[in-house]
Coordinates of C-alpha atoms in Angstrom, one line a residue:
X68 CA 0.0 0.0 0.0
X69 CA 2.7 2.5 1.0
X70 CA 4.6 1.6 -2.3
X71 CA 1.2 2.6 -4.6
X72 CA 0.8 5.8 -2.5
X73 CA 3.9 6.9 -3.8
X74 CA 4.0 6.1 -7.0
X75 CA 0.4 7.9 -7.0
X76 CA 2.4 11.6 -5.2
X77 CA 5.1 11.6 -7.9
X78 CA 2.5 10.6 -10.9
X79 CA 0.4 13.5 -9.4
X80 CA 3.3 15.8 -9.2
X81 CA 4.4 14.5 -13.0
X82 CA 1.3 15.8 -14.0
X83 CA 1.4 19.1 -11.8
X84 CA 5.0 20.0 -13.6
X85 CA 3.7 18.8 -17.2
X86 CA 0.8 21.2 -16.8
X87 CA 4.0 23.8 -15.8
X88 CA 5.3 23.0 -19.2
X89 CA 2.5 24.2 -21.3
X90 CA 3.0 27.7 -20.4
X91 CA 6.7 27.6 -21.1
X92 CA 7.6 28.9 -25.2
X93 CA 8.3 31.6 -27.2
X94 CA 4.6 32.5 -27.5
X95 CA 3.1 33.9 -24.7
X96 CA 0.9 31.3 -23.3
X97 CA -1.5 31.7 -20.3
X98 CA -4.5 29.3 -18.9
X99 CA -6.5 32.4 -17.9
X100 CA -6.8 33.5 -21.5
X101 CA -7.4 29.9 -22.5
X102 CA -10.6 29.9 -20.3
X103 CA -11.6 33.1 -21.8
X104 CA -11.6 31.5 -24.7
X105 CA -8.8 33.4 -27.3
X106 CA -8.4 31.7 -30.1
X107 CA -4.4 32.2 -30.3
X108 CA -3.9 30.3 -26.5
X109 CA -5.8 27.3 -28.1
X110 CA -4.0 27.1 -31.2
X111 CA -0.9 27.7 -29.0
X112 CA -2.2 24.9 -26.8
X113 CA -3.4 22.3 -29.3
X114 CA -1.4 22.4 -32.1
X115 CA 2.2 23.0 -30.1
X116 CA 2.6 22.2 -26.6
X117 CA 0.3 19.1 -25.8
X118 CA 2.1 17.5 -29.0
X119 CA 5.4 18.5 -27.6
X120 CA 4.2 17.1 -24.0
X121 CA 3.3 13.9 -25.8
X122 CA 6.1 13.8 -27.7
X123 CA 9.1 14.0 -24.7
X124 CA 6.6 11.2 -22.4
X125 CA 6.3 8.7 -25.0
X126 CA 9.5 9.3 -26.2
X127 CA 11.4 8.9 -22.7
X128 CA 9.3 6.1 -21.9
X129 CA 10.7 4.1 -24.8
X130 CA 14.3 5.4 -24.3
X131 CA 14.3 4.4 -20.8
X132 CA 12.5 0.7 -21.1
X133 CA 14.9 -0.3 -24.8
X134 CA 17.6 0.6 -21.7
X135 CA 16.2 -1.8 -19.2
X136 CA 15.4 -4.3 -21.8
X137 CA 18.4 -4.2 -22.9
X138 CA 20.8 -4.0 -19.8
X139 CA 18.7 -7.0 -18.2
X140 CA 19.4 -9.4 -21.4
X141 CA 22.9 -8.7 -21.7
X142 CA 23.1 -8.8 -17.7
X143 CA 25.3 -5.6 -17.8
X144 CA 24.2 -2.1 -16.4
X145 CA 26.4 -0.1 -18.4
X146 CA 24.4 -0.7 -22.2
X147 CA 22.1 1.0 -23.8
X148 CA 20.5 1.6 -27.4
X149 CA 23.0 4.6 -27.4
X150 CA 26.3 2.8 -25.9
X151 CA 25.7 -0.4 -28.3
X152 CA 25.7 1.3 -31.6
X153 CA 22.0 0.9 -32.0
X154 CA 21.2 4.2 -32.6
X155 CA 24.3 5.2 -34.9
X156 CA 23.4 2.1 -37.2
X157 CA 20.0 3.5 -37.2
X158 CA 20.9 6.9 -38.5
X159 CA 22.9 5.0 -41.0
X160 CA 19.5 3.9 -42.3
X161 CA 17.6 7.2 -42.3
X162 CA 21.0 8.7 -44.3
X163 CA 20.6 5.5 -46.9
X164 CA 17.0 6.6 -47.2
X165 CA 17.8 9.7 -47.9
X166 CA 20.2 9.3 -50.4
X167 CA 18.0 7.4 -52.7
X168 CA 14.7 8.2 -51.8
X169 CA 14.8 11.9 -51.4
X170 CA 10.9 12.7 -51.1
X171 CA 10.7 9.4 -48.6
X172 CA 8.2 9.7 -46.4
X173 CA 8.5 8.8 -42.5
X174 CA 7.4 4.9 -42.5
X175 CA 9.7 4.2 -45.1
X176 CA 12.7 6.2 -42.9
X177 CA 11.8 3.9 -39.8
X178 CA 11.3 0.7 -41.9
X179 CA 14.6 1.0 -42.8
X180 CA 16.4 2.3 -39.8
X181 CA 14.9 -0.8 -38.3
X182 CA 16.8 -3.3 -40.2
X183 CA 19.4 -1.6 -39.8
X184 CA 19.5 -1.2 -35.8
X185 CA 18.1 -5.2 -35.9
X186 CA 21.8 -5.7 -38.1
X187 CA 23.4 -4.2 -35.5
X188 CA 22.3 -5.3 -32.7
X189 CA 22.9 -9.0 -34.2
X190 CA 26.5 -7.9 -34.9
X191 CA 27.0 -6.3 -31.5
X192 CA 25.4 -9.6 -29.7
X193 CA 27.9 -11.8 -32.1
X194 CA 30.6 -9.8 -31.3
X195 CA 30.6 -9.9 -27.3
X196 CA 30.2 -13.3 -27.8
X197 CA 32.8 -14.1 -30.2
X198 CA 35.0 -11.7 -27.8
X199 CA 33.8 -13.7 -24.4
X200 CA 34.6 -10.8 -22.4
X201 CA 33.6 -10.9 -18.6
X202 CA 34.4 -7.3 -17.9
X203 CA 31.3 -4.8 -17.5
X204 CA 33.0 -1.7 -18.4
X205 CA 34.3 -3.4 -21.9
X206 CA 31.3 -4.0 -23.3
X207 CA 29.7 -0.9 -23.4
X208 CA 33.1 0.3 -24.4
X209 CA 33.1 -2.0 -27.5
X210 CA 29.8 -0.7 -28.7
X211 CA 30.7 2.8 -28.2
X212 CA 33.9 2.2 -30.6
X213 CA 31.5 0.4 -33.4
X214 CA 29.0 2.9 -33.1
X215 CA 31.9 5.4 -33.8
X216 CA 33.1 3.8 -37.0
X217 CA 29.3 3.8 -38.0
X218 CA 28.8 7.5 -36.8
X219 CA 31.9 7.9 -39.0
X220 CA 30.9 6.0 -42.4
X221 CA 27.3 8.5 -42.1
X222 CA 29.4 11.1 -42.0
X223 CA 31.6 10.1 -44.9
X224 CA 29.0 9.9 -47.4
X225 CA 26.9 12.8 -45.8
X226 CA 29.6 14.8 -46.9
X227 CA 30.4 13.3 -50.1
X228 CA 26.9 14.1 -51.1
X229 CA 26.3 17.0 -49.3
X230 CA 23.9 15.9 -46.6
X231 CA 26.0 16.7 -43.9
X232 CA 24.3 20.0 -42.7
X233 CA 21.1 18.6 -43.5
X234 CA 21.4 14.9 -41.5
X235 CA 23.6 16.7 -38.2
X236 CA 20.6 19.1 -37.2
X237 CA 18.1 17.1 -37.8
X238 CA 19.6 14.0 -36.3
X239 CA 20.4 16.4 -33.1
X240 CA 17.6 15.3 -30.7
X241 CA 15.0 18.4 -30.8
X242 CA 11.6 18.6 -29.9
X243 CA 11.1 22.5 -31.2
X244 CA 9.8 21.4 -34.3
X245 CA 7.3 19.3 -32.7
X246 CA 3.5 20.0 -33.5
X247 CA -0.1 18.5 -34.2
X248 CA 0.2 16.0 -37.6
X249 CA 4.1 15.5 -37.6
X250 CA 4.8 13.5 -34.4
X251 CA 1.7 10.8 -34.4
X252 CA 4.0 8.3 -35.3
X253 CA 5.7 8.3 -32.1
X254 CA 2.6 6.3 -30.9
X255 CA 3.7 3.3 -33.1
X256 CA 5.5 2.4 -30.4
X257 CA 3.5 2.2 -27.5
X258 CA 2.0 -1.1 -28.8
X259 CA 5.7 -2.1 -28.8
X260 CA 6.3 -1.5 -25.0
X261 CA 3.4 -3.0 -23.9
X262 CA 4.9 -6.3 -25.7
X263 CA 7.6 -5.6 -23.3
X264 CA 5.5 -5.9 -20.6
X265 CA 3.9 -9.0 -22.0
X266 CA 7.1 -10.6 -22.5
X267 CA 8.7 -9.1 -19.4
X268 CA 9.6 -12.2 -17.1
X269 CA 10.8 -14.3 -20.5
X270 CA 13.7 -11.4 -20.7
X271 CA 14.5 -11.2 -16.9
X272 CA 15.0 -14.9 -17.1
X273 CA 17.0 -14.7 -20.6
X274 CA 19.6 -12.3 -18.3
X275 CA 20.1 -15.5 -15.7
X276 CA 22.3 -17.0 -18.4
X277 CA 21.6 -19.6 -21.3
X278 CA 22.2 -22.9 -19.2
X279 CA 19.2 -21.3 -16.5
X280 CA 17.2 -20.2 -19.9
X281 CA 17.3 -23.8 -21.2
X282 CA 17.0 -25.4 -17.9
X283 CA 13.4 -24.0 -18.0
X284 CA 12.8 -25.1 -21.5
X285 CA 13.4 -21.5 -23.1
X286 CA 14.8 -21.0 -26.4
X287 CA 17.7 -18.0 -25.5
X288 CA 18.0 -16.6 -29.0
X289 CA 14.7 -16.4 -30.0
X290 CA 14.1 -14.3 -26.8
X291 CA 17.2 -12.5 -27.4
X292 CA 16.3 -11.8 -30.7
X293 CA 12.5 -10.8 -30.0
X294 CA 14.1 -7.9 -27.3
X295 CA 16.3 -7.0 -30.0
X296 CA 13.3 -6.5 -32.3
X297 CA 11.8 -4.1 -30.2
X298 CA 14.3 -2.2 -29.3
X299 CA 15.7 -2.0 -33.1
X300 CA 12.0 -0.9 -34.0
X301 CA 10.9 2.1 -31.0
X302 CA 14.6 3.3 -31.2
X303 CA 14.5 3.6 -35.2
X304 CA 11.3 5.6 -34.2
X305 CA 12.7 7.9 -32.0
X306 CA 15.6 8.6 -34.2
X307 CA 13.6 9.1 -37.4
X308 CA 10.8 11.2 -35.8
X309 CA 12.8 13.2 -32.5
X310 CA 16.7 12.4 -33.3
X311 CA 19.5 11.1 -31.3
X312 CA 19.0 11.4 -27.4
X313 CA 22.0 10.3 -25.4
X314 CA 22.1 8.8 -21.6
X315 CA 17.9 8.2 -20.7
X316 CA 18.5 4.4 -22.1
X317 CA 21.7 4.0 -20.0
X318 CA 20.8 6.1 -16.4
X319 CA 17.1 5.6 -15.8
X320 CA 17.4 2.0 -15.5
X321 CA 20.4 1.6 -13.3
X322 CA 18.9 5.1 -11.2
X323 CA 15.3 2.4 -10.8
X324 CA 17.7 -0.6 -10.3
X325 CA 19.0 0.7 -6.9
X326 CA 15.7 1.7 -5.7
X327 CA 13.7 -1.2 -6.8
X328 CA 15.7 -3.9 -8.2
X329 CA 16.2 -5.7 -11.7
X330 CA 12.6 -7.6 -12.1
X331 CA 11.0 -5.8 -15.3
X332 CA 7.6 -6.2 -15.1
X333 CA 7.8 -4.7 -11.2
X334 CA 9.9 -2.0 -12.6
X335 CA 8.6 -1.1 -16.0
X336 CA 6.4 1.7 -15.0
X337 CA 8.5 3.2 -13.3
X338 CA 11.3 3.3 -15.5
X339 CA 8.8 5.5 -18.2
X340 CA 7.9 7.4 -15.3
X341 CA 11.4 8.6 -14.2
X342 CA 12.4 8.8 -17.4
X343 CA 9.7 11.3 -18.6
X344 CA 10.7 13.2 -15.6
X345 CA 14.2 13.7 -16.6
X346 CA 13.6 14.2 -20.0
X347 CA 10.9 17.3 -19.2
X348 CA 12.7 18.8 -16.7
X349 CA 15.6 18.9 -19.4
X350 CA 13.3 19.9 -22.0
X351 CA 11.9 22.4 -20.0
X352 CA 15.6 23.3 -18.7
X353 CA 16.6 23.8 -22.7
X354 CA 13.7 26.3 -23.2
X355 CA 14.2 28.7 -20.6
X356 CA 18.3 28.5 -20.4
X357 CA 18.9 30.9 -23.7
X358 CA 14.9 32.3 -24.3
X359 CA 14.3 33.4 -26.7
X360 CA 16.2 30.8 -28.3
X361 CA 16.1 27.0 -27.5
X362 CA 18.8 24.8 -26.0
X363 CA 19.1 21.3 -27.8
X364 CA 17.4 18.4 -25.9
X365 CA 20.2 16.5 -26.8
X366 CA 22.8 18.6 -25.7
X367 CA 21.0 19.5 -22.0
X368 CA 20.7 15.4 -21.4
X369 CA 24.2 14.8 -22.5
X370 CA 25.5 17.8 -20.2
X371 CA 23.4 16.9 -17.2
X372 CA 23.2 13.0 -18.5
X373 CA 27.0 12.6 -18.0
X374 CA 27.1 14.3 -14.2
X375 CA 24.8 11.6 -13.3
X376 CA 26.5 8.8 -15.2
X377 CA 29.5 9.8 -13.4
X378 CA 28.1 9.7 -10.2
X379 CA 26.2 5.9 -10.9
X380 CA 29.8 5.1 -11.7
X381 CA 31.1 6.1 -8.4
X382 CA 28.2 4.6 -6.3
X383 CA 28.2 1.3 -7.8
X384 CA 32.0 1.3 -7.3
X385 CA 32.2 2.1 -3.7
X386 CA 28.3 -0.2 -3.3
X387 CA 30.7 -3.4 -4.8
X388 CA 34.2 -2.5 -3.0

């Protein structure tokens, strides 16, 4: 009981600071003119901020569960869809699309993102395993240096064909350019997570090891390779509709881990729930640092992002000496 009251005060003050974030923007927005009815503070309202609002909640709450996901199958607290190379392979697939398919439209961007984040997320998982490292920090590590060679091929041929400009801001994470008709497809994923939820104890058991997995008559890679689906899928998402957003997939899940433990299904709402919280309060952060003008999401999570990497480091080092 004392655990669902809570969860119920910080879903209640979610919503009090979410309601905060409406009236922060370049246009002047206020709820007293909105219940006077003025037609501006509605458009404002309806066709900008809710979507935004939407936007950074279902968009955290996929970053931060492809991060618990993810860290639970591989057994390792220190990988994410942005420390494996998931995203950078994904970009890779937007910049593809958009070097033959100029006009493509935002299904076919995502479609191919996908197979490219399932690719490498395959060649990541071979990789580790061909590699039978034991070491936590070298993991991570590994998939940071792939990513970069990917990162660094996209950039190649962005600027052989001069998308360079082009793919780097709109890659940057940004929700600025967020409003009604251009961010529904964000919702595609929601269907995704709740598969997560469905599937939850299957990958808690698939991070206990393969010999535990079989032991219970499980097939490991077909569970591996159903996580890696959805994580290839709502990331590709994310980066075709919002961009790259660094750290939410990597410090949400270890920040619930050592105040609630490893079990998914127990954890899973939580994990969206932080995570919206620190991806708002950044948001919100980015608007009001430089008004009139708008600070990067990306850059505001990777600033404050790292601080609090940094300090996870340090806890878990000093929790395990």
């Amino acid at each position: 009981m004392r655990i669902y009251k809570k969860r119920s005060f910080w879903i209640i003050l979610f919503f009090l600071i979410s309601i905060f974030s409406l009236t922060i923007g370049v246009e002047d927005f206020s709820f007293i003119n909105l219940l006077k009815g003025q037609s501006d503070d509605i458009q404002i309202l309806l066709l900008s901020r809710i979507p935004r609002l939407m936007s950074i909640i279902v968009t955290a709450s996929i970053l931060s569960i492809n991060g618990l996901v993810m860290q639970t199958m591989a057994n390792n607290k220190f990988v994410s869809p942005s420390t494996t190379g998931v995203m950078d392979w994904c970009k890779l697939g937007v910049l593809v699309v958009l070097l033959f398919f100029h006009d493509a439209g935002s299904l076919l961007k995502i479609s191919v993102a996908l197979i490219f984040g399932m690719f490498g997320s395959f060649f990541f998982m071979k990789l580790i395993r061909i590699i039978k490292t034991r070491d936590n920090l070298l993991v991570p590590l590994i998939g940071i240096m792939l990513g970069g060679v990917v990162g660094s091929i996209s950039s190649f041929f962005a600027f052989k064909f001069d998308l360079i400009q082009n793919i780097s801001s709109w890659l940057q994470g940004n929700f600025s350019l967020i409003s009604k008709g251009n961010y529904e497809i964000l919702y595609l994923g929601l269907p995704l997570l709740i598969l997560v939820y469905i599937y939850a104890n299957l990958f808690t058991i698939s991070g206990l090891g393969e010999k535990v997995t079989t032991s219970l008559g499980l097939n490991q890679n077909k569970i591996l390779s159903l996580g890696m689906m959805i994580i290839s899928a709502t990331t590709a998402i994310v980066v075709v509709m919002i961009g790259s957003i660094p750290f939410i997939g990597l410090i949400v899940p270890n920040i619930v881990s050592m105040l609630k433990g490893d079990n998914i299904k127990s954890t899973i709402f939580d994990t969206a729930l932080v995570g919206s919280y620190f991806l708002l309060l950044c948001d919100m952060l980015g608007r009001v640092i430089y008004m009139p003008y708008e600070v990067p999401i990306s850059v505001v999570v990777g600033v404050l992002g790292s601080f609090i990497f940094l300090f996870i480091l340090l806890r878990r080092k000093n929790y395990a000496g």
